[in-house]
Amino acid sequence: DAGITQSPRHKVTETGTPVTLRCHQTENHRYMYWYRQDPGHGLRLIHYSYGVKDTDKGEVSDGYSVSRSKTEDFLLTLESATSSQTSVYFCAISESPDHYEQYFGPGTRLTVT
Amino acid sequence: AQKVTQAQTEISVVEKEDVTLDCVYETRDTTYYLFWYKQPPSGELVFLIRRNSFDEQNEISGRYSWNFQKSTSSFNFTITASQVVDSAVYFCARKSGGYNKLIFGAGTRLAVHP
């Protein structure tokens, strides 16, 4: 199994508060991703990173920011959490361009009340 | 956007039945990659298979098989002699652009009953 951890695994927060989710990998993979999973939508890409300090927006990036200061860590921040951001968040990693599959972390269940 | 469509939202079968999960994709690329992932009730996402557009051979892995047909833009997944442990949500995905980004279908929830 790919070494990917996410923290926290569960979080309940109030509307308007900032929240940061952490993804940590021990595989030294170059690419990292943040997805959200909601019923009926599958997984939707929020942001991704193609190297240290190199990030870009995905399909549903509004209200989210990311940072990657080290190869192994990719942070997702909800600047001011809203109830619509209640979801399960998955981090994923992928190796070089020759290895196209992504491997996923265990997920973080976030509830915004 | 070039979509991935999994038209079956939920499928319910009895153990030992064969079941096929459909996946239809859209793409304008001549080279592309398709994937299947499994999400069991425990919630993790498990990579099952990657298929590239150059290889139209069917793939078989134990009770699992995949049928890739470029003519119909489909990449269907069949489980033979289903078991209760096959109960999960299954996602089909397509590589989208650079950096190995993926577009996922909405998923098919498979329930296998004893």
CSV table of C-alpha atoms in Angstrom, one decimal:
chain,number,residue,atom,x,y,z
A,1,ASP,CA,0.0,0.0,0.0
A,2,ALA,CA,1.1,3.5,-0.8
A,3,GLY,CA,2.2,5.4,2.3
A,4,ILE,CA,-0.3,8.2,2.4
A,5,THR,CA,-1.8,9.6,5.6
A,6,GLN,CA,-4.4,12.3,6.1
A,7,SER,CA,-5.0,14.3,9.3
A,8,PRO,CA,-7.4,14.8,10.9
A,9,ARG,CA,-9.5,11.9,9.9
A,10,HIS,CA,-12.7,13.5,11.2
A,11,LYS,CA,-13.4,17.1,12.0
A,12,VAL,CA,-16.5,19.1,12.9
A,13,THR,CA,-16.2,22.9,12.6
A,14,GLU,CA,-18.4,25.9,12.5
A,15,THR,CA,-19.3,28.0,9.6
A,16,GLY,CA,-16.8,30.8,9.0
A,17,THR,CA,-13.8,29.2,10.7
A,18,PRO,CA,-10.7,28.4,8.8
A,19,VAL,CA,-9.8,24.7,8.4
A,20,THR,CA,-6.6,23.0,7.3
A,21,LEU,CA,-6.3,19.4,6.2
A,22,ARG,CA,-3.0,17.7,5.8
A,23,CYS,CA,-1.8,15.0,3.4
A,24,HIS,CA,1.5,13.3,4.1
A,25,GLN,CA,3.2,10.8,1.8
A,26,THR,CA,6.3,8.7,2.3
A,27,GLU,CA,6.5,7.6,-1.4
A,28,ASN,CA,8.4,10.7,-2.7
A,29,HIS,CA,5.8,11.0,-5.5
A,30,ARG,CA,5.9,14.2,-7.5
A,31,TYR,CA,2.2,14.7,-8.0
A,32,MET,CA,-0.4,15.2,-5.3
A,33,TYR,CA,-4.1,16.0,-5.4
A,34,TRP,CA,-7.0,17.0,-3.3
A,35,TYR,CA,-10.5,15.7,-4.1
A,36,ARG,CA,-13.9,16.0,-2.5
A,37,GLN,CA,-16.4,13.2,-2.6
A,38,ASP,CA,-20.2,14.0,-2.5
A,39,PRO,CA,-23.1,11.7,-3.3
A,40,GLY,CA,-24.0,11.7,-7.0
A,41,HIS,CA,-20.8,13.5,-8.0
A,42,GLY,CA,-18.0,10.9,-7.7
A,43,LEU,CA,-14.7,12.5,-6.9
A,44,ARG,CA,-14.1,16.1,-8.0
A,45,LEU,CA,-10.6,17.6,-8.2
A,46,ILE,CA,-10.1,20.7,-6.0
A,47,HIS,CA,-6.4,21.4,-6.4
A,48,TYR,CA,-3.3,19.6,-7.5
A,49,SER,CA,0.4,20.0,-7.2
A,50,TYR,CA,3.1,19.0,-9.7
A,51,GLY,CA,6.0,19.8,-7.5
A,52,VAL,CA,7.1,21.7,-4.5
A,53,LYS,CA,5.5,25.2,-4.5
A,54,ASP,CA,3.8,24.3,-7.9
A,55,THR,CA,0.1,24.1,-7.6
A,56,ASP,CA,-2.9,24.7,-9.8
A,57,LYS,CA,-6.7,24.7,-9.6
A,58,GLY,CA,-9.0,21.8,-10.3
A,59,GLU,CA,-12.7,21.6,-11.1
A,60,VAL,CA,-14.1,22.9,-7.8
A,61,SER,CA,-11.4,25.2,-6.3
A,62,ASP,CA,-13.5,28.1,-5.1
A,63,GLY,CA,-13.2,28.6,-1.3
A,64,TYR,CA,-10.1,26.4,-1.1
A,65,SER,CA,-6.4,27.1,-1.2
A,66,VAL,CA,-3.4,24.8,-1.0
A,67,SER,CA,0.3,24.8,-0.2
A,68,ARG,CA,3.2,22.5,-0.8
A,69,SER,CA,6.4,23.5,0.9
A,70,LYS,CA,7.9,20.0,0.9
A,71,THR,CA,7.6,17.0,-1.4
A,72,GLU,CA,5.8,14.9,1.3
A,73,ASP,CA,3.2,17.4,2.5
A,74,PHE,CA,0.2,18.9,0.7
A,75,LEU,CA,-2.1,21.1,2.7
A,76,LEU,CA,-5.7,22.0,1.9
A,77,THR,CA,-7.2,25.1,3.6
A,78,LEU,CA,-10.8,26.1,3.7
A,79,GLU,CA,-10.4,29.8,4.2
A,80,SER,CA,-13.9,30.3,5.7
A,81,ALA,CA,-15.7,27.1,6.0
A,82,THR,CA,-19.3,26.9,4.7
A,83,SER,CA,-21.9,24.2,5.0
A,84,SER,CA,-21.5,23.4,1.3
A,85,GLN,CA,-18.0,22.3,2.1
A,86,THR,CA,-19.2,19.4,4.3
A,87,SER,CA,-17.8,16.4,2.5
A,88,VAL,CA,-15.3,13.7,2.5
A,89,TYR,CA,-11.9,14.9,1.3
A,90,PHE,CA,-9.3,12.6,-0.2
A,91,CYS,CA,-5.7,13.2,-1.0
A,92,ALA,CA,-4.0,11.2,-3.7
A,93,ILE,CA,-0.5,10.9,-5.1
A,94,SER,CA,0.9,9.8,-8.4
A,95,GLU,CA,4.4,9.0,-9.5
A,96,SER,CA,6.2,10.0,-12.7
A,97,PRO,CA,4.6,10.6,-16.0
A,98,ASP,CA,5.1,6.9,-16.7
A,99,HIS,CA,2.8,5.8,-13.9
A,100,TYR,CA,-0.6,7.2,-14.4
A,101,GLU,CA,-2.6,5.7,-11.6
A,102,GLN,CA,-3.3,7.6,-8.5
A,103,TYR,CA,-3.2,6.2,-5.0
A,104,PHE,CA,-5.5,7.6,-2.4
A,105,GLY,CA,-5.2,8.4,1.3
A,106,PRO,CA,-7.9,7.2,3.8
A,107,GLY,CA,-10.0,10.4,3.6
A,108,THR,CA,-11.1,13.1,6.0
A,109,ARG,CA,-14.7,13.5,6.9
A,110,LEU,CA,-15.4,17.2,7.4
A,111,THR,CA,-18.7,18.5,8.8
A,112,VAL,CA,-19.4,22.2,8.8
A,113,THR,CA,-22.2,23.2,11.1
B,1,ALA,CA,-16.0,18.8,-20.4
B,2,GLN,CA,-15.2,15.3,-21.5
B,3,LYS,CA,-17.2,13.2,-19.2
B,4,VAL,CA,-17.2,9.8,-17.8
B,5,THR,CA,-20.6,8.3,-17.4
B,6,GLN,CA,-21.7,5.5,-15.2
B,7,ALA,CA,-25.3,5.2,-15.9
B,8,GLN,CA,-26.0,2.6,-13.2
B,9,THR,CA,-26.4,4.3,-9.9
B,10,GLU,CA,-27.0,1.1,-7.9
B,11,ILE,CA,-27.0,-2.6,-8.7
B,12,SER,CA,-28.2,-5.3,-6.4
B,13,VAL,CA,-27.4,-9.0,-7.1
B,14,VAL,CA,-27.5,-12.3,-5.3
B,15,GLU,CA,-24.2,-14.0,-4.5
B,16,LYS,CA,-22.7,-16.0,-7.4
B,17,GLU,CA,-24.5,-14.0,-10.0
B,18,ASP,CA,-22.4,-12.3,-12.7
B,19,VAL,CA,-22.6,-8.5,-12.9
B,20,THR,CA,-21.4,-5.9,-15.3
B,21,LEU,CA,-20.8,-2.3,-14.5
B,22,ASP,CA,-20.9,0.0,-17.4
B,23,CYS,CA,-18.6,2.9,-18.1
B,24,VAL,CA,-18.9,5.3,-21.1
B,25,TYR,CA,-16.3,8.0,-21.7
B,26,GLU,CA,-15.9,11.0,-23.9
B,27,THR,CA,-12.5,12.0,-25.3
B,28,ARG,CA,-11.0,13.9,-28.2
B,29,ASP,CA,-7.6,12.4,-27.5
B,30,THR,CA,-6.0,9.7,-29.6
B,31,THR,CA,-4.0,8.5,-26.6
B,32,TYR,CA,-5.8,8.1,-23.4
B,33,TYR,CA,-6.0,6.1,-20.2
B,34,LEU,CA,-8.9,4.6,-18.3
B,35,PHE,CA,-9.1,3.3,-14.8
B,36,TRP,CA,-11.3,1.5,-12.3
B,37,TYR,CA,-11.3,2.0,-8.6
B,38,LYS,CA,-13.2,0.2,-5.8
B,39,GLN,CA,-14.5,1.9,-2.7
B,40,PRO,CA,-15.6,-0.7,-0.1
B,41,PRO,CA,-17.8,0.2,2.8
B,42,SER,CA,-14.7,1.0,4.9
B,43,GLY,CA,-14.2,4.1,2.6
B,44,GLU,CA,-10.8,3.7,1.1
B,45,LEU,CA,-10.2,3.9,-2.6
B,46,VAL,CA,-8.5,1.0,-4.2
B,47,PHE,CA,-6.9,1.1,-7.6
B,48,LEU,CA,-8.0,-1.9,-9.7
B,49,ILE,CA,-6.8,-1.4,-13.3
B,50,ARG,CA,-5.4,1.0,-15.8
B,51,ARG,CA,-6.0,0.6,-19.5
B,52,ASN,CA,-4.4,2.6,-22.4
B,53,SER,CA,-6.1,3.3,-25.7
B,54,PHE,CA,-3.6,1.3,-27.6
B,55,ASP,CA,-4.5,-2.0,-26.0
B,56,GLU,CA,-7.9,-3.3,-26.8
B,57,GLN,CA,-7.3,-6.7,-25.3
B,58,ASN,CA,-9.7,-7.7,-22.6
B,59,GLU,CA,-8.1,-8.0,-19.2
B,60,ILE,CA,-8.9,-10.8,-16.7
B,61,SER,CA,-7.8,-10.9,-13.2
B,62,GLY,CA,-9.4,-13.8,-11.2
B,63,ARG,CA,-13.1,-13.1,-11.1
B,64,TYR,CA,-12.7,-9.6,-12.5
B,65,SER,CA,-12.6,-8.8,-16.2
B,66,TRP,CA,-12.7,-5.6,-18.2
B,67,ASN,CA,-14.0,-5.1,-21.7
B,68,PHE,CA,-12.6,-2.1,-23.6
B,69,GLN,CA,-14.3,-1.1,-26.8
B,70,LYS,CA,-13.1,2.0,-28.6
B,71,SER,CA,-15.9,1.8,-31.1
B,72,THR,CA,-18.5,2.4,-28.4
B,73,SER,CA,-16.2,4.4,-26.0
B,74,SER,CA,-16.9,1.9,-23.3
B,75,PHE,CA,-14.8,0.3,-20.6
B,76,ASN,CA,-17.1,-2.1,-18.8
B,77,PHE,CA,-16.2,-4.2,-15.7
B,78,THR,CA,-17.6,-7.6,-15.1
B,79,ILE,CA,-17.5,-9.6,-11.9
B,80,THR,CA,-18.0,-13.3,-12.3
B,81,ALA,CA,-19.6,-15.3,-9.5
B,82,SER,CA,-20.0,-12.3,-7.3
B,83,GLN,CA,-19.3,-12.5,-3.6
B,84,VAL,CA,-20.5,-10.4,-0.6
B,85,VAL,CA,-17.0,-8.9,-0.4
B,86,ASP,CA,-17.5,-7.4,-3.8
B,87,SER,CA,-20.1,-5.0,-2.3
B,88,ALA,CA,-18.6,-1.6,-2.9
B,89,VAL,CA,-18.9,1.6,-4.9
B,90,TYR,CA,-17.0,1.3,-8.2
B,91,PHE,CA,-15.6,4.3,-10.0
B,92,CYS,CA,-14.5,4.5,-13.6
B,93,ALA,CA,-12.1,7.3,-14.4
B,94,ARG,CA,-10.2,8.8,-17.4
B,95,LYS,CA,-6.9,10.6,-17.5
B,96,SER,CA,-7.5,14.3,-18.2
B,97,GLY,CA,-4.7,16.5,-19.4
B,98,GLY,CA,-1.3,16.6,-17.8
B,99,TYR,CA,0.0,15.7,-14.4
B,100,ASN,CA,-2.0,12.5,-14.3
B,101,LYS,CA,-5.2,14.3,-13.4
B,102,LEU,CA,-8.3,12.1,-13.5
B,103,ILE,CA,-12.0,12.7,-14.2
B,104,PHE,CA,-14.2,10.3,-12.4
B,105,GLY,CA,-17.7,9.0,-13.1
B,106,ALA,CA,-20.3,9.3,-10.4
B,107,GLY,CA,-19.8,5.7,-9.4
B,108,THR,CA,-22.0,2.6,-9.2
B,109,ARG,CA,-22.9,1.1,-5.9
B,110,LEU,CA,-22.9,-2.7,-6.0
B,111,ALA,CA,-24.7,-4.7,-3.3
B,112,VAL,CA,-24.1,-8.4,-3.3
B,113,HIS,CA,-26.6,-10.3,-1.1
B,114,PRO,CA,-26.0,-13.7,0.4
